[in-house]
Amino acid sequence: MKTPVPDYLAHVLDQCHANTEGALADYIPELAAANPNRIALALSTIDGTIYSSGDDEVEFTIQSMSKPFAYALAIQEHGLAQVLEKVGVEPSGEAFNQISLEKERSIPKNPMINSGAITTHSLLPHKKTVSRAEHLRRFLSELCGRELTFDEQVYQSELKTAFRNLSIGYMLRTVGVLEEDPEQIVHGYIQQCAIKVSVKDLARMGSVLANGGKDPVTGKCILDRLRYVVRYLAS
């Protein structure tokens, strides 16, 4: 029996083509030059079968979609209790790049706003020869089953306009949330956001979250402390 999923995705894509609302992210020069007409959808079942439609092979930088995966890796590296000492879990109701902290503890309110994401990046594993961003790139590559790369042009472009994130980094260092050079941490976070993925990559990465941390294709358990991450995303 033929599955209706491909036809359904194509139908949804046709409906979305007519919507021309929104605008390119002009705060990063390289992203402002992106083709606004590209559109794609991908869906993964719990057994790892991926259906997709549209520009599904086109890569783009992961940007803020890296945040929950970095959070998961930080928890796996340090444990939930230690991560919660640095990053809260309260909804902020503020812009993603707001320069603010929890009033009581002077820590970022949650890991999905930039202050929390920068702090989370500082908690990623690293060595002298392997950066935090490289560790995350390898981790995401394992999640999606192929070798991902960095978009050097987007990375360099964002570095030139990273004044707000640098301000956030210095604020975090001032209150003791960051324990290292804030510029180094912010630069690493920006590189994290410049990892290239396709919609099919994101669907497979999401299937690992939906499957309790186990890769539905290989059967390998990649994440063993996933429940809290999924619960936070659901909120």
Coordinates of C-alpha atoms in Angstrom, one line a residue:
M1 CA 0.0 0.0 0.0
K2 CA 1.4 3.4 -1.0
T3 CA 1.9 5.9 1.8
P4 CA 0.1 9.2 1.5
V5 CA 2.9 11.1 3.2
P6 CA 4.8 12.3 0.1
D7 CA 1.6 13.6 -1.5
Y8 CA 0.6 15.3 1.7
L9 CA 4.0 17.1 2.0
A10 CA 3.8 18.2 -1.6
H11 CA 0.3 19.6 -0.9
V12 CA 1.4 21.5 2.2
L13 CA 4.4 22.9 0.2
D14 CA 2.1 24.1 -2.6
Q15 CA 0.0 25.9 0.0
C16 CA 3.0 27.5 1.6
H17 CA 4.4 28.7 -1.7
A18 CA 1.7 31.4 -1.9
N19 CA 2.8 32.9 1.4
T20 CA 5.4 35.6 0.8
E21 CA 5.2 37.2 4.3
G22 CA 8.3 37.5 6.5
A23 CA 11.8 38.8 5.7
L24 CA 15.4 37.5 5.5
A25 CA 17.6 37.9 8.6
D26 CA 19.3 41.1 7.8
Y27 CA 21.3 41.4 11.0
I28 CA 23.8 38.9 9.5
P29 CA 24.9 40.2 6.1
E30 CA 25.5 36.7 4.6
L31 CA 22.0 35.6 5.5
A32 CA 20.5 38.7 4.0
A33 CA 21.7 37.5 0.6
A34 CA 19.9 34.1 0.9
N35 CA 17.4 33.0 -1.7
P36 CA 14.0 33.7 -0.2
N37 CA 12.2 31.5 -2.7
R38 CA 13.6 28.2 -1.4
I39 CA 11.3 26.1 0.6
A40 CA 11.4 22.5 1.8
L41 CA 9.7 20.1 4.2
A42 CA 10.9 16.8 5.7
L43 CA 9.3 14.3 8.1
S44 CA 10.8 11.3 9.8
T45 CA 8.9 8.4 11.2
I46 CA 9.9 6.7 14.4
D47 CA 11.5 3.9 12.4
G48 CA 13.8 6.4 10.7
T49 CA 12.1 6.6 7.3
I50 CA 12.4 10.1 6.0
Y51 CA 10.0 11.8 3.6
S52 CA 10.8 15.1 2.1
S53 CA 9.7 17.6 -0.6
G54 CA 11.0 20.8 -2.2
D55 CA 14.5 22.0 -1.9
D56 CA 15.3 19.2 0.5
E57 CA 19.0 18.9 -0.5
V58 CA 19.9 22.5 0.0
E59 CA 22.0 23.2 3.1
F60 CA 21.6 26.2 5.4
T61 CA 23.1 27.2 8.7
I62 CA 21.4 25.6 11.7
Q63 CA 21.4 28.9 13.8
S64 CA 19.1 28.7 16.8
M65 CA 18.0 25.2 16.0
S66 CA 21.3 24.1 17.5
K67 CA 20.2 25.3 20.9
P68 CA 18.3 22.2 22.2
F69 CA 21.0 19.8 20.9
A70 CA 23.7 21.8 22.6
Y71 CA 21.7 21.8 25.7
A72 CA 21.3 18.0 25.5
L73 CA 25.1 17.6 25.0
A74 CA 25.8 19.9 28.0
I75 CA 23.5 17.8 30.2
Q76 CA 25.1 14.6 29.0
E77 CA 28.6 16.1 29.8
H78 CA 27.9 17.6 33.2
G79 CA 24.6 16.3 34.5
L80 CA 21.4 18.2 34.9
A81 CA 22.1 19.6 38.3
Q82 CA 25.3 21.4 37.2
V83 CA 23.7 22.8 34.1
L84 CA 20.8 24.2 36.1
E85 CA 23.3 26.1 38.3
K86 CA 24.2 28.1 35.2
V87 CA 21.0 28.2 33.1
G88 CA 17.4 28.4 34.3
V89 CA 14.3 26.9 32.7
E90 CA 11.8 29.7 33.0
P91 CA 10.0 31.3 30.0
S92 CA 11.3 34.8 29.5
G93 CA 8.6 36.4 27.3
E94 CA 11.5 38.5 25.9
A95 CA 13.3 38.8 22.6
F96 CA 15.8 36.0 21.9
N97 CA 18.7 38.4 22.1
Q98 CA 17.5 40.4 25.2
I99 CA 20.3 41.4 27.5
S100 CA 18.8 40.2 30.8
L101 CA 19.2 37.6 33.6
E102 CA 17.1 36.1 36.4
K103 CA 16.8 38.6 39.1
E104 CA 17.3 36.2 42.0
R105 CA 20.2 34.2 40.8
S106 CA 21.7 36.4 38.0
I107 CA 21.8 33.5 35.5
P108 CA 20.1 33.3 32.0
K109 CA 16.4 32.5 32.2
N110 CA 16.5 29.5 29.8
P111 CA 18.7 27.9 27.3
M112 CA 16.8 29.0 24.2
I113 CA 17.5 32.7 24.5
N114 CA 21.0 33.9 23.5
S115 CA 22.3 34.5 27.0
G116 CA 21.3 30.9 27.9
A117 CA 22.6 29.5 24.6
I118 CA 26.0 31.2 25.0
T119 CA 26.2 29.9 28.6
T120 CA 25.3 26.4 27.4
H121 CA 28.0 26.6 24.7
S122 CA 30.5 27.3 27.5
L123 CA 29.5 23.9 29.1
L124 CA 30.2 21.8 26.0
P125 CA 33.1 19.4 26.1
H126 CA 36.4 20.7 24.7
K127 CA 40.1 20.1 24.6
K128 CA 43.1 22.1 23.5
T129 CA 42.9 20.5 20.1
V130 CA 39.1 20.2 19.7
S131 CA 36.9 23.3 20.2
R132 CA 33.4 23.3 21.7
A133 CA 31.9 24.0 18.3
E134 CA 33.8 21.1 16.8
H135 CA 32.6 18.8 19.5
L136 CA 29.0 19.8 18.7
R137 CA 29.6 19.4 15.0
R138 CA 30.7 15.9 15.6
F139 CA 27.7 15.2 17.8
L140 CA 25.2 16.6 15.3
S141 CA 26.9 14.6 12.6
E142 CA 26.3 11.4 14.6
L143 CA 22.7 12.4 15.1
C144 CA 22.0 12.9 11.4
G145 CA 24.1 10.1 10.1
R146 CA 26.5 12.1 7.9
E147 CA 29.5 14.4 8.2
L148 CA 28.3 18.0 8.7
T149 CA 30.5 21.1 8.0
F150 CA 30.8 24.7 9.0
D151 CA 29.7 27.6 6.7
E152 CA 32.9 29.7 7.0
Q153 CA 31.3 32.6 5.1
V154 CA 28.3 32.9 7.5
Y155 CA 30.6 32.5 10.5
Q156 CA 32.9 35.3 9.4
S157 CA 29.9 37.5 8.4
E158 CA 28.2 37.1 11.8
L159 CA 31.5 37.8 13.7
K160 CA 31.6 41.2 12.1
T161 CA 28.2 42.1 13.5
A162 CA 28.3 40.2 16.8
F163 CA 28.2 43.3 19.1
R164 CA 25.1 42.3 21.0
N165 CA 26.2 38.8 21.6
L166 CA 29.5 40.1 22.8
S167 CA 27.7 42.4 25.1
I168 CA 25.8 39.4 26.5
G169 CA 29.0 37.5 26.9
Y170 CA 30.7 40.3 28.9
M171 CA 27.6 40.6 31.1
L172 CA 27.7 36.9 31.8
R173 CA 31.5 37.1 32.6
T174 CA 30.9 40.1 34.9
V175 CA 28.3 38.1 37.0
G176 CA 30.5 35.0 37.0
V177 CA 28.3 32.8 34.8
L178 CA 31.1 32.5 32.3
E179 CA 34.4 31.5 33.7
E180 CA 36.5 32.0 30.6
D181 CA 37.2 34.7 28.0
P182 CA 33.8 35.8 26.8
E183 CA 35.0 36.6 23.3
Q184 CA 36.3 33.1 22.9
I185 CA 32.9 31.7 24.1
V186 CA 30.8 34.0 21.9
H187 CA 33.0 33.2 18.8
G188 CA 32.5 29.5 19.5
Y189 CA 28.7 30.0 19.9
I190 CA 28.6 31.8 16.5
Q191 CA 30.5 29.0 14.9
Q192 CA 28.0 26.5 16.5
C193 CA 25.2 28.4 14.7
A194 CA 27.1 28.2 11.4
I195 CA 26.9 24.4 11.1
K196 CA 25.3 23.5 7.8
V197 CA 22.2 21.2 7.7
S198 CA 19.4 20.3 5.4
V199 CA 15.7 19.7 6.3
K200 CA 16.3 16.0 6.0
D201 CA 19.2 16.3 8.5
L202 CA 16.9 18.1 11.0
A203 CA 14.2 15.5 10.6
R204 CA 16.6 12.7 11.4
M205 CA 18.0 14.6 14.4
G206 CA 14.5 15.1 15.6
S207 CA 13.7 11.4 15.2
V208 CA 16.5 10.7 17.7
L209 CA 14.8 13.0 20.2
A210 CA 11.4 11.4 19.5
N211 CA 12.9 7.9 19.9
G212 CA 14.2 8.4 23.4
G213 CA 17.8 9.2 22.4
K214 CA 18.2 6.1 20.2
D215 CA 19.0 6.5 16.5
P216 CA 16.1 4.7 14.8
V217 CA 18.3 3.8 11.8
T218 CA 21.3 2.3 13.6
G219 CA 19.6 1.4 16.9
K220 CA 22.5 3.1 18.7
C221 CA 21.7 5.1 21.9
I222 CA 23.3 8.5 21.3
L223 CA 21.6 10.4 24.1
D224 CA 20.9 8.9 27.5
R225 CA 19.7 12.0 29.4
L226 CA 17.0 13.2 27.0
R227 CA 13.8 13.3 29.0
Y228 CA 14.5 16.8 30.5
V229 CA 15.4 18.3 27.1
V230 CA 12.2 16.9 25.4
R231 CA 10.1 18.0 28.4
Y232 CA 11.5 21.5 28.1
L233 CA 10.9 21.7 24.4
A234 CA 7.3 20.6 24.9
S235 CA 6.7 23.4 27.3

